[in-house]
Amino acid sequence: ARTSANYLLRIINDLLDISKLEAGKMTISPEQTKVAEIFEEVHSTMTDLASSKGIELLKEIKPGANDVYADPVKLGQILVNLVGNAIKFTEQGGVTFRVSPDTDNDNTLHFEVQDTGIGIPESSQALIFESFRQADGSHTRKHGGTGLGLAISKELVELHGGEIGLKSVEGVGTTFYFKLLRSEPS
């Protein structure tokens, strides 16, 4: 009963979030945030799910990627959505989420969630961030989900002034990445 209630609560919260985002009513409260604290929360939240599937969950914080200018709750939500999807679609191997200084911009951090899962067909990659959209309906039946997590993550990253994307090879895995500012824009 508890598992079912939590699942329904997540669906309701996703529906509320996507409604707020689409109505332009979602707000964020960015502040200087310790990346290690967010990563630890996400890791402890998602470890049981990864363990139940027999896959490894790793977190990596590269030198110089200590602080980010972000809403800590929304950053955690983005990472939980991306890590949760990665775990859901990975049957063996593992999932790694990491952050590093961006090589193109000194005031930007580069976040990645990389899995060894089923991958996303190239024909579906352009649509994957749309609400209620999933790459393959047969995977939806097998793995569950509403198709809202990636749409919400994209909108939240963009509310932060960042950008999100992915690289994927079917049968090899997927890497979702996004960039956020290290410090408040001047």
PDB file of C-alpha atoms in Angstrom:
ATOM      1  CA  ALA A   1       0.000   0.000   0.000  1.00  0.00           C
ATOM      2  CA  ARG A   2       2.850   2.393   0.872  1.00  0.00           C
ATOM      3  CA  THR A   3       4.602   1.737  -2.460  1.00  0.00           C
ATOM      4  CA  SER A   4       1.387   2.318  -4.407  1.00  0.00           C
ATOM      5  CA  ALA A   5       0.636   5.490  -2.458  1.00  0.00           C
ATOM      6  CA  ASN A   6       4.152   6.846  -3.100  1.00  0.00           C
ATOM      7  CA  TYR A   7       3.862   6.027  -6.805  1.00  0.00           C
ATOM      8  CA  LEU A   8       0.518   7.840  -7.041  1.00  0.00           C
ATOM      9  CA  LEU A   9       1.916  10.802  -5.126  1.00  0.00           C
ATOM     10  CA  ARG A  10       4.831  11.066  -7.594  1.00  0.00           C
ATOM     11  CA  ILE A  11       2.390  11.013 -10.527  1.00  0.00           C
ATOM     12  CA  ILE A  12       0.230  13.712  -8.941  1.00  0.00           C
ATOM     13  CA  ASN A  13       3.277  15.871  -8.180  1.00  0.00           C
ATOM     14  CA  ASP A  14       4.541  15.459 -11.754  1.00  0.00           C
ATOM     15  CA  LEU A  15       1.144  16.482 -13.127  1.00  0.00           C
ATOM     16  CA  LEU A  16       1.061  19.529 -10.850  1.00  0.00           C
ATOM     17  CA  ASP A  17       4.613  20.493 -11.826  1.00  0.00           C
ATOM     18  CA  ILE A  18       4.001  20.170 -15.561  1.00  0.00           C
ATOM     19  CA  SER A  19       0.788  22.197 -15.191  1.00  0.00           C
ATOM     20  CA  LYS A  20       2.649  24.971 -13.355  1.00  0.00           C
ATOM     21  CA  LEU A  21       5.454  24.929 -15.907  1.00  0.00           C
ATOM     22  CA  GLU A  22       3.090  25.094 -18.863  1.00  0.00           C
ATOM     23  CA  ALA A  23       1.144  27.934 -17.227  1.00  0.00           C
ATOM     24  CA  GLY A  24       4.356  29.845 -16.523  1.00  0.00           C
ATOM     25  CA  LYS A  25       3.663  29.708 -12.776  1.00  0.00           C
ATOM     26  CA  MET A  26       6.691  27.673 -11.649  1.00  0.00           C
ATOM     27  CA  THR A  27       9.223  29.707  -9.728  1.00  0.00           C
ATOM     28  CA  ILE A  28      12.724  28.878  -8.632  1.00  0.00           C
ATOM     29  CA  SER A  29      14.856  30.306  -5.837  1.00  0.00           C
ATOM     30  CA  PRO A  30      18.475  29.968  -6.940  1.00  0.00           C
ATOM     31  CA  GLU A  31      21.245  30.336  -4.388  1.00  0.00           C
ATOM     32  CA  GLN A  32      24.831  29.216  -3.997  1.00  0.00           C
ATOM     33  CA  THR A  33      24.396  25.486  -3.478  1.00  0.00           C
ATOM     34  CA  LYS A  34      26.904  22.833  -2.431  1.00  0.00           C
ATOM     35  CA  VAL A  35      26.952  20.200  -5.163  1.00  0.00           C
ATOM     36  CA  ALA A  36      28.179  17.504  -2.761  1.00  0.00           C
ATOM     37  CA  GLU A  37      25.083  17.904  -0.554  1.00  0.00           C
ATOM     38  CA  ILE A  38      22.688  17.532  -3.493  1.00  0.00           C
ATOM     39  CA  PHE A  39      24.632  14.581  -4.892  1.00  0.00           C
ATOM     40  CA  GLU A  40      24.607  12.831  -1.529  1.00  0.00           C
ATOM     41  CA  GLU A  41      20.827  13.284  -1.191  1.00  0.00           C
ATOM     42  CA  VAL A  42      20.211  11.978  -4.716  1.00  0.00           C
ATOM     43  CA  HIS A  43      22.565   9.039  -4.191  1.00  0.00           C
ATOM     44  CA  SER A  44      20.938   8.027  -0.899  1.00  0.00           C
ATOM     45  CA  THR A  45      17.451   8.413  -2.425  1.00  0.00           C
ATOM     46  CA  MET A  46      18.218   6.271  -5.495  1.00  0.00           C
ATOM     47  CA  THR A  47      20.591   3.638  -4.058  1.00  0.00           C
ATOM     48  CA  ASP A  48      17.854   1.181  -3.033  1.00  0.00           C
ATOM     49  CA  LEU A  49      16.262   1.313  -6.489  1.00  0.00           C
ATOM     50  CA  ALA A  50      19.617   0.635  -8.174  1.00  0.00           C
ATOM     51  CA  SER A  51      20.456  -2.137  -5.701  1.00  0.00           C
ATOM     52  CA  SER A  52      17.087  -3.807  -6.258  1.00  0.00           C
ATOM     53  CA  LYS A  53      18.006  -4.141  -9.947  1.00  0.00           C
ATOM     54  CA  GLY A  54      21.538  -5.318  -9.206  1.00  0.00           C
ATOM     55  CA  ILE A  55      23.148  -2.320 -10.901  1.00  0.00           C
ATOM     56  CA  GLU A  56      25.802   0.031  -9.604  1.00  0.00           C
ATOM     57  CA  LEU A  57      25.056   3.689  -8.830  1.00  0.00           C
ATOM     58  CA  LEU A  58      28.071   5.989  -8.764  1.00  0.00           C
ATOM     59  CA  LYS A  59      28.475   9.711  -8.162  1.00  0.00           C
ATOM     60  CA  GLU A  60      31.472  11.784  -9.218  1.00  0.00           C
ATOM     61  CA  ILE A  61      32.316  15.380  -8.411  1.00  0.00           C
ATOM     62  CA  LYS A  62      35.326  16.560 -10.400  1.00  0.00           C
ATOM     63  CA  PRO A  63      37.746  19.076  -8.841  1.00  0.00           C
ATOM     64  CA  GLY A  64      36.507  22.640  -9.155  1.00  0.00           C
ATOM     65  CA  ALA A  65      32.823  21.670  -9.312  1.00  0.00           C
ATOM     66  CA  ASN A  66      31.930  22.412  -5.696  1.00  0.00           C
ATOM     67  CA  ASP A  67      29.234  25.087  -5.927  1.00  0.00           C
ATOM     68  CA  VAL A  68      26.436  25.855  -8.355  1.00  0.00           C
ATOM     69  CA  TYR A  69      23.961  28.745  -8.529  1.00  0.00           C
ATOM     70  CA  ALA A  70      20.695  26.800  -8.439  1.00  0.00           C
ATOM     71  CA  ASP A  71      17.520  26.145  -6.552  1.00  0.00           C
ATOM     72  CA  PRO A  72      18.666  23.177  -4.436  1.00  0.00           C
ATOM     73  CA  VAL A  73      15.237  21.509  -4.393  1.00  0.00           C
ATOM     74  CA  LYS A  74      14.772  21.839  -8.153  1.00  0.00           C
ATOM     75  CA  LEU A  75      18.344  20.687  -8.873  1.00  0.00           C
ATOM     76  CA  GLY A  76      17.662  17.617  -6.749  1.00  0.00           C
ATOM     77  CA  GLN A  77      14.424  17.037  -8.672  1.00  0.00           C
ATOM     78  CA  ILE A  78      16.229  17.266 -12.024  1.00  0.00           C
ATOM     79  CA  LEU A  79      18.848  14.758 -10.907  1.00  0.00           C
ATOM     80  CA  VAL A  80      16.330  12.358  -9.338  1.00  0.00           C
ATOM     81  CA  ASN A  81      14.313  12.403 -12.582  1.00  0.00           C
ATOM     82  CA  LEU A  82      17.371  11.742 -14.749  1.00  0.00           C
ATOM     83  CA  VAL A  83      18.936   9.148 -12.431  1.00  0.00           C
ATOM     84  CA  GLY A  84      15.558   7.436 -11.936  1.00  0.00           C
ATOM     85  CA  ASN A  85      15.074   7.135 -15.703  1.00  0.00           C
ATOM     86  CA  ALA A  86      18.598   5.842 -16.137  1.00  0.00           C
ATOM     87  CA  ILE A  87      18.047   3.161 -13.492  1.00  0.00           C
ATOM     88  CA  LYS A  88      14.631   2.262 -14.909  1.00  0.00           C
ATOM     89  CA  PHE A  89      16.032   1.556 -18.379  1.00  0.00           C
ATOM     90  CA  THR A  90      19.266  -0.161 -17.281  1.00  0.00           C
ATOM     91  CA  GLU A  91      19.198  -3.928 -16.751  1.00  0.00           C
ATOM     92  CA  GLN A  92      22.920  -4.510 -16.222  1.00  0.00           C
ATOM     93  CA  GLY A  93      26.003  -2.411 -15.631  1.00  0.00           C
ATOM     94  CA  GLY A  94      25.323   0.835 -13.919  1.00  0.00           C
ATOM     95  CA  VAL A  95      24.461   4.478 -13.736  1.00  0.00           C
ATOM     96  CA  THR A  96      26.906   7.276 -13.011  1.00  0.00           C
ATOM     97  CA  PHE A  97      26.002  10.865 -12.312  1.00  0.00           C
ATOM     98  CA  ARG A  98      28.782  13.418 -12.342  1.00  0.00           C
ATOM     99  CA  VAL A  99      29.556  17.095 -12.433  1.00  0.00           C
ATOM    100  CA  SER A 100      32.625  18.851 -13.778  1.00  0.00           C
ATOM    101  CA  PRO A 101      33.695  22.357 -14.714  1.00  0.00           C
ATOM    102  CA  ASP A 102      32.484  23.154 -18.224  1.00  0.00           C
ATOM    103  CA  THR A 103      35.320  23.318 -20.724  1.00  0.00           C
ATOM    104  CA  ASP A 104      33.567  26.044 -22.771  1.00  0.00           C
ATOM    105  CA  ASN A 105      32.638  28.502 -19.999  1.00  0.00           C
ATOM    106  CA  ASP A 106      34.454  29.185 -16.725  1.00  0.00           C
ATOM    107  CA  ASN A 107      31.198  30.117 -14.967  1.00  0.00           C
ATOM    108  CA  THR A 108      29.337  26.941 -15.928  1.00  0.00           C
ATOM    109  CA  LEU A 109      29.158  23.417 -14.524  1.00  0.00           C
ATOM    110  CA  HIS A 110      28.482  20.404 -16.730  1.00  0.00           C
ATOM    111  CA  PHE A 111      26.246  17.706 -15.185  1.00  0.00           C
ATOM    112  CA  GLU A 112      25.872  14.221 -16.691  1.00  0.00           C
ATOM    113  CA  VAL A 113      23.821  11.127 -15.976  1.00  0.00           C
ATOM    114  CA  GLN A 114      25.258   8.186 -17.888  1.00  0.00           C
ATOM    115  CA  ASP A 115      23.812   4.681 -18.072  1.00  0.00           C
ATOM    116  CA  THR A 116      24.534   1.354 -19.723  1.00  0.00           C
ATOM    117  CA  GLY A 117      20.868   0.866 -20.538  1.00  0.00           C
ATOM    118  CA  ILE A 118      18.820   0.197 -23.640  1.00  0.00           C
ATOM    119  CA  GLY A 119      19.552   3.530 -25.312  1.00  0.00           C
ATOM    120  CA  ILE A 120      17.140   5.750 -27.210  1.00  0.00           C
ATOM    121  CA  PRO A 121      16.532   5.319 -30.946  1.00  0.00           C
ATOM    122  CA  GLU A 122      17.822   8.277 -32.940  1.00  0.00           C
ATOM    123  CA  SER A 123      14.334   8.784 -34.394  1.00  0.00           C
ATOM    124  CA  SER A 124      12.937   9.379 -30.876  1.00  0.00           C
ATOM    125  CA  GLN A 125      15.665  11.620 -29.489  1.00  0.00           C
ATOM    126  CA  ALA A 126      14.199  14.890 -30.799  1.00  0.00           C
ATOM    127  CA  LEU A 127      10.866  14.178 -29.087  1.00  0.00           C
ATOM    128  CA  ILE A 128      12.062  12.738 -25.794  1.00  0.00           C
ATOM    129  CA  PHE A 129      11.675  16.007 -23.812  1.00  0.00           C
ATOM    130  CA  GLU A 130       7.998  16.468 -24.760  1.00  0.00           C
ATOM    131  CA  SER A 131       5.324  15.941 -22.085  1.00  0.00           C
ATOM    132  CA  PHE A 132       3.755  12.470 -21.975  1.00  0.00           C
ATOM    133  CA  ARG A 133       6.228  11.298 -24.634  1.00  0.00           C
ATOM    134  CA  GLN A 134       8.324   8.173 -24.333  1.00  0.00           C
ATOM    135  CA  ALA A 135      10.695   6.651 -26.840  1.00  0.00           C
ATOM    136  CA  ASP A 136       8.844   3.353 -27.144  1.00  0.00           C
ATOM    137  CA  GLY A 137       5.401   2.375 -25.886  1.00  0.00           C
ATOM    138  CA  SER A 138       6.475  -1.209 -25.304  1.00  0.00           C
ATOM    139  CA  HIS A 139       9.142   0.008 -22.859  1.00  0.00           C
ATOM    140  CA  THR A 140       6.515   2.109 -21.107  1.00  0.00           C
ATOM    141  CA  ARG A 141       4.434  -0.995 -20.464  1.00  0.00           C
ATOM    142  CA  LYS A 142       7.466  -2.883 -19.183  1.00  0.00           C
ATOM    143  CA  HIS A 143       9.053  -0.113 -17.098  1.00  0.00           C
ATOM    144  CA  GLY A 144       6.132   2.184 -16.234  1.00  0.00           C
ATOM    145  CA  GLY A 145       6.177   5.950 -16.023  1.00  0.00           C
ATOM    146  CA  THR A 146       4.165   8.905 -17.230  1.00  0.00           C
ATOM    147  CA  GLY A 147       6.553  10.479 -19.715  1.00  0.00           C
ATOM    148  CA  LEU A 148       6.757  13.665 -17.625  1.00  0.00           C
ATOM    149  CA  GLY A 149      10.144  13.403 -15.887  1.00  0.00           C
ATOM    150  CA  LEU A 150      12.245  14.509 -18.854  1.00  0.00           C
ATOM    151  CA  ALA A 151       9.830  17.298 -19.809  1.00  0.00           C
ATOM    152  CA  ILE A 152       9.909  18.609 -16.235  1.00  0.00           C
ATOM    153  CA  SER A 153      13.706  18.335 -16.089  1.00  0.00           C
ATOM    154  CA  LYS A 154      14.081  20.271 -19.342  1.00  0.00           C
ATOM    155  CA  GLU A 155      11.793  23.060 -18.146  1.00  0.00           C
ATOM    156  CA  LEU A 156      13.550  23.292 -14.769  1.00  0.00           C
ATOM    157  CA  VAL A 157      16.999  23.442 -16.387  1.00  0.00           C
ATOM    158  CA  GLU A 158      15.753  26.190 -18.716  1.00  0.00           C
ATOM    159  CA  LEU A 159      14.240  28.121 -15.781  1.00  0.00           C
ATOM    160  CA  HIS A 160      17.781  28.164 -14.386  1.00  0.00           C
ATOM    161  CA  GLY A 161      19.030  29.608 -17.688  1.00  0.00           C
ATOM    162  CA  GLY A 162      20.714  26.323 -18.576  1.00  0.00           C
ATOM    163  CA  GLU A 163      20.520  23.883 -21.440  1.00  0.00           C
ATOM    164  CA  ILE A 164      19.908  20.131 -21.536  1.00  0.00           C
ATOM    165  CA  GLY A 165      20.575  17.452 -24.115  1.00  0.00           C
ATOM    166  CA  LEU A 166      21.452  13.814 -24.632  1.00  0.00           C
ATOM    167  CA  LYS A 167      23.722  11.408 -26.445  1.00  0.00           C
ATOM    168  CA  SER A 168      22.501   7.866 -26.925  1.00  0.00           C
ATOM    169  CA  VAL A 169      23.293   4.681 -28.793  1.00  0.00           C
ATOM    170  CA  GLU A 170      20.704   1.907 -28.862  1.00  0.00           C
ATOM    171  CA  GLY A 171      21.865  -1.135 -26.926  1.00  0.00           C
ATOM    172  CA  VAL A 172      24.838   0.763 -25.451  1.00  0.00           C
ATOM    173  CA  GLY A 173      23.369   3.449 -23.220  1.00  0.00           C
ATOM    174  CA  THR A 174      22.440   7.078 -22.831  1.00  0.00           C
ATOM    175  CA  THR A 175      24.025  10.167 -21.357  1.00  0.00           C
ATOM    176  CA  PHE A 176      21.796  13.080 -20.409  1.00  0.00           C
ATOM    177  CA  TYR A 177      23.685  16.301 -19.750  1.00  0.00           C
ATOM    178  CA  PHE A 178      22.856  19.806 -18.645  1.00  0.00           C
ATOM    179  CA  LYS A 179      24.745  22.980 -17.824  1.00  0.00           C
ATOM    180  CA  LEU A 180      24.108  25.457 -15.022  1.00  0.00           C
ATOM    181  CA  LEU A 181      25.892  28.579 -13.830  1.00  0.00           C
ATOM    182  CA  ARG A 182      28.437  28.268 -11.020  1.00  0.00           C
ATOM    183  CA  SER A 183      27.613  31.678  -9.594  1.00  0.00           C
ATOM    184  CA  GLU A 184      24.969  34.357  -9.843  1.00  0.00           C
ATOM    185  CA  PRO A 185      25.081  36.148 -13.189  1.00  0.00           C
ATOM    186  CA  SER A 186      26.387  39.696 -12.933  1.00  0.00           C
TER     187      SER A 186
END
